[in-house]
Short mmCIF file of C-alpha atoms and ligand atoms in Angstrom, two decimals:
data_model
loop_
_atom_site.label_atom_id
_atom_site.label_comp_id
_atom_site.label_asym_id
_atom_site.label_seq_id
_atom_site.Cartn_x
_atom_site.Cartn_y
_atom_site.Cartn_z
CA MET A 1443 182.51 -44.02 158.75
CA ARG A 1444 180.69 -40.90 157.56
CA THR A 1445 178.13 -42.08 154.77
CA LEU A 1446 176.69 -39.18 151.93
CA VAL A 1447 173.64 -40.79 150.01
CA PHE A 1448 173.34 -38.79 146.12
CA ASP A 1449 170.44 -38.95 143.85
CA THR A 1450 172.49 -40.74 141.36
CA PRO A 1451 176.13 -42.38 140.83
CA ALA A 1452 177.45 -39.31 138.69
CA GLU A 1453 176.63 -37.24 141.73
CA ALA A 1454 178.32 -39.50 144.08
CA SER A 1455 181.06 -39.58 141.59
CA GLN A 1456 181.51 -35.74 141.20
CA LYS A 1457 181.65 -36.31 145.27
CA ALA A 1458 184.60 -38.34 145.12
CA PHE A 1459 186.38 -36.44 142.46
CA GLU A 1460 186.61 -33.41 144.66
CA LEU A 1461 187.67 -35.62 147.47
CA VAL A 1462 190.59 -36.82 145.14
CA ARG A 1463 191.34 -33.34 144.27
CA GLU A 1464 191.43 -32.03 147.95
CA SER A 1465 193.57 -34.57 148.98
CA LEU A 1466 195.95 -34.02 146.16
CA GLU A 1467 196.37 -30.21 146.52
CA ASN A 1468 196.85 -31.32 150.43
CA GLY A 1469 199.68 -33.29 149.26
CA SER A 1470 199.07 -36.71 149.16
CA THR A 1471 201.46 -38.76 146.44
CA THR A 1472 200.38 -42.22 146.97
CA PHE A 1473 196.63 -43.47 145.72
CA GLY A 1474 195.47 -46.70 145.99
CA LEU A 1475 192.98 -47.72 143.06
CA ALA A 1476 190.25 -50.02 142.18
CA THR A 1477 189.05 -51.24 139.11
CA GLY A 1478 185.62 -52.34 138.08
CA SER A 1479 182.30 -50.45 136.83
CA THR A 1480 182.27 -48.30 140.27
CA PRO A 1481 185.39 -46.00 139.88
CA GLU A 1482 184.89 -45.61 135.75
CA LYS A 1483 183.21 -42.28 136.40
CA LEU A 1484 185.36 -40.91 138.99
CA TYR A 1485 188.32 -41.56 135.89
CA GLU A 1486 186.67 -40.11 133.62
CA LEU A 1487 186.19 -36.84 135.67
CA ILE A 1488 190.07 -37.14 136.58
CA VAL A 1489 191.03 -37.46 132.98
CA ALA A 1490 188.98 -34.68 131.99
CA SER A 1491 190.35 -32.28 134.67
CA ASP A 1492 193.47 -30.56 134.96
CA LEU A 1493 194.65 -32.23 138.02
CA ASP A 1494 198.51 -33.39 137.58
CA PHE A 1495 199.27 -36.46 138.95
CA SER A 1496 203.25 -36.74 137.95
CA GLN A 1497 204.54 -36.56 140.91
CA ALA A 1498 202.21 -39.28 142.59
CA SER A 1499 202.37 -42.97 142.95
CA SER A 1500 199.07 -45.20 142.14
CA ILE A 1501 199.07 -48.68 143.47
CA ASN A 1502 196.27 -51.22 142.23
CA LEU A 1503 194.35 -53.25 144.72
CA ASP A 1504 194.62 -56.16 142.68
CA GLU A 1505 194.35 -58.19 139.31
CA TYR A 1506 193.04 -61.16 138.21
CA TYR A 1507 195.62 -64.00 137.67
CA GLY A 1508 196.48 -65.97 134.76
CA LEU A 1509 195.94 -62.94 132.30
CA THR A 1510 198.18 -61.24 130.12
CA LYS A 1511 198.80 -57.65 131.41
CA GLN A 1512 197.72 -56.83 127.29
CA ASP A 1513 194.11 -59.00 127.73
CA SER A 1514 191.12 -56.69 127.54
CA GLN A 1515 189.89 -58.11 131.19
CA SER A 1516 193.17 -57.78 132.82
CA TYR A 1517 193.30 -54.80 135.55
CA ALA A 1518 196.61 -53.26 134.35
CA TYR A 1519 194.64 -53.23 130.77
CA PHE A 1520 191.78 -51.52 132.36
CA MET A 1521 193.92 -48.79 134.30
CA LYS A 1522 196.11 -48.01 130.95
CA LYS A 1523 192.23 -47.43 129.44
CA HIS A 1524 190.55 -45.81 131.64
CA LEU A 1525 192.97 -43.63 133.23
CA ILE A 1526 196.91 -43.88 133.04
CA SER A 1527 197.30 -43.57 129.40
CA HIS A 1528 195.42 -40.25 129.96
CA LYS A 1529 196.67 -38.77 133.08
CA PRO A 1530 200.18 -40.05 133.42
CA PHE A 1531 201.40 -40.98 137.01
CA LYS A 1532 205.12 -41.14 137.96
CA ASN A 1533 204.58 -44.81 138.90
CA VAL A 1534 202.18 -47.32 138.39
CA TYR A 1535 202.09 -50.26 140.71
CA ILE A 1536 199.51 -53.44 139.64
CA PRO A 1537 200.05 -57.21 141.15
CA ASP A 1538 201.42 -58.95 138.56
CA GLY A 1539 198.87 -61.38 137.06
CA GLU A 1540 201.17 -63.29 135.32
CA ALA A 1541 203.66 -64.15 137.97
CA GLN A 1542 205.34 -67.87 138.14
CA ASP A 1543 206.78 -67.08 141.37
CA ILE A 1544 203.90 -66.05 143.37
CA ASP A 1545 205.58 -66.08 146.94
CA ALA A 1546 208.38 -63.58 145.27
CA GLU A 1547 205.54 -61.46 143.82
CA LEU A 1548 203.11 -61.32 147.29
CA ALA A 1549 206.57 -59.76 148.80
CA ARG A 1550 207.59 -57.37 146.08
CA TYR A 1551 203.98 -55.58 146.47
CA ASP A 1552 204.10 -55.81 150.15
CA LYS A 1553 207.76 -53.97 149.59
CA ILE A 1554 206.18 -51.45 147.53
CA ILE A 1555 203.18 -50.76 149.80
CA GLU A 1556 205.28 -50.41 152.70
CA GLU A 1557 207.72 -47.98 150.90
CA ASN A 1558 204.74 -46.02 149.59
CA PRO A 1559 202.43 -45.65 152.24
CA ILE A 1560 198.89 -44.94 150.55
CA ASP A 1561 197.61 -41.58 151.16
CA LEU A 1562 194.18 -41.89 149.99
CA GLN A 1563 192.33 -45.36 148.71
CA ILE A 1564 189.46 -45.59 146.26
CA LEU A 1565 187.51 -48.82 146.94
CA GLY A 1566 184.53 -50.56 145.40
CA ILE A 1567 182.39 -53.40 146.97
CA GLY A 1568 181.51 -56.69 146.24
CA ASN A 1569 177.94 -57.97 146.59
CA ASN A 1570 179.41 -60.26 149.23
CA GLY A 1571 180.96 -57.18 151.08
CA HIS A 1572 184.72 -58.15 149.61
CA ILE A 1573 187.25 -54.97 149.42
CA GLY A 1574 189.46 -55.46 146.88
CA PHE A 1575 189.59 -59.37 146.46
CA ASN A 1576 189.33 -60.18 149.96
CA GLU A 1577 186.75 -62.88 149.69
CA PRO A 1578 184.94 -64.17 153.05
CA PRO A 1579 186.12 -65.06 155.48
CA ALA A 1580 188.61 -62.44 155.13
CA ASP A 1581 191.83 -62.31 157.25
CA PHE A 1582 191.73 -58.73 159.00
CA ASN A 1583 195.49 -59.43 159.32
CA GLY A 1584 196.36 -60.07 155.54
CA ARG A 1585 198.41 -58.40 153.73
CA THR A 1586 199.05 -59.12 149.66
CA GLN A 1587 197.38 -62.79 148.90
CA PHE A 1588 196.83 -65.18 146.05
CA ILE A 1589 192.85 -66.03 146.57
CA ASP A 1590 190.38 -68.46 145.03
CA LEU A 1591 187.65 -65.93 143.87
CA ASP A 1592 184.06 -66.61 145.45
CA GLN A 1593 182.00 -68.00 143.07
CA SER A 1594 179.86 -65.23 143.66
CA THR A 1595 182.15 -62.63 142.39
CA ILE A 1596 182.79 -65.10 139.36
CA GLU A 1597 179.18 -64.69 138.48
CA ALA A 1598 179.06 -60.86 139.35
CA ASN A 1599 182.19 -60.23 136.84
CA ALA A 1600 181.10 -62.73 134.42
CA ARG A 1601 178.70 -59.72 132.68
CA LEU A 1602 182.00 -58.62 131.56
CA PHE A 1603 183.22 -61.58 129.46
CA ASP A 1604 182.15 -63.44 126.66
CA SER A 1605 181.13 -66.19 129.06
CA ILE A 1606 181.67 -67.70 132.69
CA ASP A 1607 184.07 -69.53 132.23
CA GLU A 1608 186.35 -67.17 130.86
CA VAL A 1609 186.51 -65.43 134.27
CA PRO A 1610 189.69 -66.26 135.67
CA THR A 1611 189.05 -68.15 139.09
CA LYS A 1612 191.68 -66.65 140.87
CA ALA A 1613 193.79 -63.14 142.05
CA LEU A 1614 196.11 -61.33 144.06
CA THR A 1615 194.87 -58.90 146.28
CA MET A 1616 196.03 -56.38 148.80
CA GLY A 1617 194.96 -57.48 151.71
CA ILE A 1618 193.03 -55.95 154.27
CA LYS A 1619 195.73 -54.90 157.06
CA SER A 1620 197.48 -52.83 154.04
CA ILE A 1621 194.07 -51.43 153.24
CA MET A 1622 193.11 -50.14 156.85
CA ASP A 1623 196.73 -48.95 156.83
CA SER A 1624 195.90 -46.14 154.37
CA LYS A 1625 195.42 -42.56 155.49
CA LYS A 1626 191.84 -42.05 154.03
CA ILE A 1627 189.64 -44.06 152.30
CA ILE A 1628 186.32 -43.15 149.64
CA LEU A 1629 184.53 -46.72 149.24
CA MET A 1630 181.60 -46.08 146.41
CA ALA A 1631 178.82 -48.19 146.01
CA PHE A 1632 176.27 -47.89 143.48
CA GLY A 1633 172.99 -49.96 142.27
CA GLU A 1634 170.39 -52.06 144.10
CA GLU A 1635 172.78 -55.23 143.97
CA LYS A 1636 175.14 -53.73 146.23
CA ALA A 1637 171.92 -52.74 148.99
CA ARG A 1638 172.69 -55.45 150.98
CA ALA A 1639 176.33 -55.25 151.30
CA VAL A 1640 176.06 -51.82 152.00
CA GLN A 1641 173.67 -52.12 154.78
CA LYS A 1642 176.16 -54.89 156.44
CA LEU A 1643 179.15 -52.45 155.78
CA ILE A 1644 177.25 -49.61 157.56
CA GLU A 1645 174.96 -51.30 160.33
CA GLY A 1646 176.14 -54.51 160.49
CA PRO A 1647 178.79 -55.90 163.00
CA VAL A 1648 182.44 -56.02 162.08
CA ASP A 1649 182.34 -59.74 160.98
CA PRO A 1650 185.23 -61.04 158.58
CA MET A 1651 182.20 -62.76 156.59
CA VAL A 1652 181.70 -59.39 155.72
CA PRO A 1653 185.36 -58.03 154.91
CA ALA A 1654 184.41 -54.18 154.40
CA SER A 1655 183.07 -54.37 157.87
CA VAL A 1656 186.27 -53.88 159.08
CA LEU A 1657 186.33 -49.87 157.95
CA GLN A 1658 184.04 -49.47 160.47
CA ASN A 1659 187.39 -49.32 162.60
CA HIS A 1660 189.18 -47.13 160.58
CA PRO A 1661 189.31 -43.74 161.80
CA ASP A 1662 188.78 -41.49 158.23
CA VAL A 1663 186.50 -43.21 156.03
CA VAL A 1664 183.44 -41.71 153.15
CA VAL A 1665 181.02 -44.20 151.95
CA LEU A 1666 179.45 -42.44 148.96
CA LEU A 1667 176.46 -44.20 147.83
CA ASP A 1668 173.28 -43.63 145.26
CA LYS A 1669 169.86 -43.60 146.20
CA ALA A 1670 169.22 -47.63 145.17
CA SER A 1671 172.89 -48.77 146.92
CA ALA A 1672 171.46 -46.83 150.23
CA GLN A 1673 167.99 -48.40 150.05
CA PHE A 1674 168.09 -50.58 153.36
CA LEU A 1675 170.05 -48.11 155.38
CA ALA A 1676 168.39 -47.34 158.69
C1 LIG B 1812 188.52 -53.95 141.59
C2 LIG B 1812 187.95 -54.50 143.63
C3 LIG B 1812 186.69 -54.84 143.87
C4 LIG B 1812 185.43 -54.09 143.28
C5 LIG B 1812 184.23 -55.03 143.29
C6 LIG B 1812 183.17 -54.14 142.70
O1 LIG B 1812 189.28 -53.94 141.62
O2 LIG B 1812 189.01 -54.26 144.11
O3 LIG B 1812 186.61 -54.78 145.13
O4 LIG B 1812 185.56 -53.00 143.63
O5 LIG B 1812 184.43 -55.77 142.86
O6 LIG B 1812 182.83 -54.34 141.44
P1 LIG B 1812 182.36 -53.30 140.82
O7 LIG B 1812 182.72 -51.78 140.82
O8 LIG B 1812 182.78 -54.02 139.37
O9 LIG B 1812 180.90 -53.49 140.82
#
């Protein structure tokens, strides 16, 4: 893993943007995308740029279960708001959080990922070390999963809801194996609340209790940090 530490999230996001541009210019066609606060600035930079994704596909990591696509808390809504409605992609894939037949939905998403190998995957990281919504202990061989969110994830994400009772308790997520199959990965983490997870990601053993630590086994990962999230690194 290559780790780069910047003074601010804005500078780290600028670097992420440059890596996305390079990837697109080098012929990447499929981009694995994250939601959450971390990539917001990157998406802002993409939207403000002249980069053309009209021949590219996006595949999102995850979606809450039980929210409609129109719900302002759904990741489908997030992607529309922050990226897709401003920067059109040829294909946009997001797990269906309204699916009635869960097994069919998991199989559908696995097929999408199989047919569209991910060239560049953007990741954030949870305070508990999750990537996507692969909560500890993570199945390193897992494909798309229907999972119970960790209490710590529900608490962390409650900041975006009116009350913690409104945070969904279940989600659909791309599995670790599919994330690891991506050709290149950029993980961003900002703020002191991520500092312990970042330390374990980079310096800890590869451990299912820290799902992101599996990235140590991937040949091409760039970790972009701000000073606060890097504070415990040796
Ligand atoms: C979101 C996702 C999650 C987030 C993580 C950090 O699609 O896959 O793993 O990246 O929970 O969230 P933020 O960026 O809001 O701190």
